[in-house]
Short mmCIF file of C-alpha atoms in Angstrom, two decimals:
data_model
loop_
_atom_site.label_atom_id
_atom_site.label_comp_id
_atom_site.label_asym_id
_atom_site.label_seq_id
_atom_site.Cartn_x
_atom_site.Cartn_y
_atom_site.Cartn_z
CA UNK C 1 112.87 80.67 139.45
CA UNK C 2 112.46 79.39 136.10
CA UNK C 3 114.73 80.66 133.55
CA UNK C 4 111.90 82.64 131.18
CA UNK C 5 111.91 85.00 134.45
CA UNK C 6 115.78 85.52 134.52
CA UNK C 7 116.46 89.10 134.65
CA UNK C 8 112.88 90.29 135.24
CA UNK C 9 111.90 92.37 138.18
CA UNK C 10 109.78 90.24 140.40
CA UNK C 11 107.69 93.32 141.16
CA UNK C 12 106.31 93.20 137.77
CA UNK C 13 104.30 90.12 138.42
CA UNK C 14 102.89 91.78 141.54
CA UNK C 15 101.87 94.96 139.50
CA UNK C 16 100.42 92.87 136.75
CA UNK C 17 98.37 90.92 139.40
CA UNK C 18 97.08 94.10 141.19
CA UNK C 19 96.26 95.81 137.93
CA UNK C 20 94.26 93.05 136.31
CA UNK C 21 92.95 92.30 139.53
CA UNK C 22 91.84 95.69 140.17
CA UNK C 23 90.23 96.36 136.89
CA UNK C 24 88.43 93.05 137.18
CA UNK C 25 87.26 94.14 140.62
CA UNK C 26 86.00 97.25 139.35
CA UNK C 27 84.10 95.58 136.64
CA UNK C 28 82.45 93.23 139.04
CA UNK C 29 81.59 95.94 141.66
CA UNK C 30 80.02 97.88 138.93
CA UNK C 31 78.02 94.74 137.87
CA UNK C 32 76.97 93.84 141.44
CA UNK C 33 76.12 97.26 142.58
CA UNK C 34 74.71 99.13 139.72
CA UNK C 35 71.92 98.53 136.95
CA UNK C 36 74.68 98.48 134.34
CA UNK C 37 74.75 95.03 132.18
CA UNK C 38 77.81 93.45 131.06
CA UNK C 39 77.72 95.15 127.69
CA UNK C 40 77.66 98.55 129.29
CA UNK C 41 80.50 97.67 131.53
CA UNK C 42 82.49 96.28 128.65
CA UNK C 43 81.84 99.37 126.63
CA UNK C 44 82.63 101.58 129.42
CA UNK C 45 85.98 99.88 130.15
CA UNK C 46 86.68 99.95 126.36
CA UNK C 47 86.14 103.87 126.41
CA UNK C 48 88.29 104.21 129.82
CA UNK C 49 91.07 102.52 128.05
CA UNK C 50 90.85 104.72 124.97
CA UNK C 51 90.64 107.87 127.08
CA UNK C 52 93.80 106.75 129.23
CA UNK C 53 95.62 106.04 126.05
CA UNK C 54 94.59 109.46 124.54
CA UNK C 55 96.61 110.98 127.61
CA UNK C 56 99.43 108.49 127.54
CA UNK C 57 98.46 107.02 130.92
CA UNK C 58 97.74 103.63 129.64
CA UNK C 59 101.43 103.44 127.85
CA UNK C 60 102.53 103.89 131.37
CA UNK C 61 100.36 101.59 132.83
CA UNK C 62 101.58 98.96 130.53
CA UNK C 63 105.15 99.62 131.07
CA UNK C 64 104.53 99.15 134.90
CA UNK C 65 102.12 96.13 134.75
CA UNK C 66 102.92 94.53 131.56
CA UNK C 67 100.35 91.68 130.63
CA UNK C 68 98.34 92.92 133.79
CA UNK C 69 97.56 95.96 131.63
CA UNK C 70 97.28 93.84 128.30
CA UNK C 71 94.66 91.16 129.44
CA UNK C 72 91.63 93.33 130.26
CA UNK C 73 89.15 94.82 127.84
CA UNK C 74 90.35 98.16 128.68
CA UNK C 75 93.43 97.41 126.47
CA UNK C 76 91.14 96.97 123.32
CA UNK C 77 90.63 100.69 123.87
CA UNK C 78 93.78 101.49 124.03
CA UNK C 79 94.75 99.73 120.80
CA UNK C 80 91.87 101.30 119.01
CA UNK C 81 93.22 104.67 119.96
CA UNK C 82 96.72 103.87 119.61
CA UNK C 83 96.38 102.74 116.11
CA UNK C 84 94.25 105.63 115.22
CA UNK C 85 96.73 108.29 116.53
CA UNK C 86 99.64 106.72 115.03
CA UNK C 87 98.06 106.53 111.43
CA UNK C 88 96.48 110.20 111.82
CA UNK C 89 100.07 111.32 112.04
CA UNK C 90 100.95 109.79 108.89
CA UNK C 91 97.91 110.46 106.97
CA UNK C 92 95.97 113.32 108.76
CA UNK C 93 92.48 113.06 109.59
CA UNK C 94 91.41 110.37 107.39
CA UNK C 95 94.16 108.10 109.04
CA UNK C 96 92.04 108.02 112.19
CA UNK C 97 89.62 106.00 110.27
CA UNK C 98 91.81 103.90 108.73
CA UNK C 99 94.14 103.25 111.66
CA UNK C 100 91.39 102.55 114.21
CA UNK C 101 91.12 98.83 113.40
CA UNK C 102 95.01 98.29 112.28
CA UNK C 103 96.28 96.98 115.51
CA UNK C 104 92.79 95.32 116.60
CA UNK C 105 92.08 93.53 113.32
CA UNK C 106 93.56 90.24 113.97
CA UNK C 107 91.67 90.01 117.41
CA UNK C 108 88.35 90.99 115.82
CA UNK C 109 88.76 88.45 112.95
CA UNK C 110 89.67 85.60 115.20
CA UNK C 111 86.73 86.37 117.62
CA UNK C 112 84.41 86.38 114.60
CA UNK C 113 85.74 83.22 113.38
CA UNK C 114 85.77 81.32 116.61
CA UNK C 115 82.13 82.47 117.53
CA UNK C 116 81.29 81.21 113.84
CA UNK C 117 82.91 77.72 114.38
CA UNK C 118 81.36 77.44 118.19
CA UNK C 119 77.91 78.09 116.57
CA UNK C 120 78.21 75.57 114.02
CA UNK C 121 79.67 72.70 116.49
CA UNK C 122 77.34 73.53 119.38
CA UNK C 123 73.38 73.40 119.77
CA UNK C 124 71.77 76.33 121.49
CA UNK C 125 69.38 75.72 124.37
CA UNK C 126 65.78 75.87 123.64
#
């Protein structure tokens, strides 16, 4: 095996594949067999990630599956709630609003910037 996997339990790769694949499969099945749009499913998965983090389940999933739980959109909900709860412990109720975007600010900012540059460089279809 490559040197970067030295000391890593090989089952982590299997769990990462199963968790990320399972989340992706659930999204695809919802898309194919319901009238939900991609936006609805994305919002649903963010809410599910937030709910799982509220009860501490998503942290366990991250420990077991590693990047398999970090890649899907559910991790965005996890990050929103994780930051809000951490800031709420420091600053109280106002901390929920202040901390919600602490962990996700870089991702949101880069998404906006990349979308802006792509919109400048590419022509939309008419």
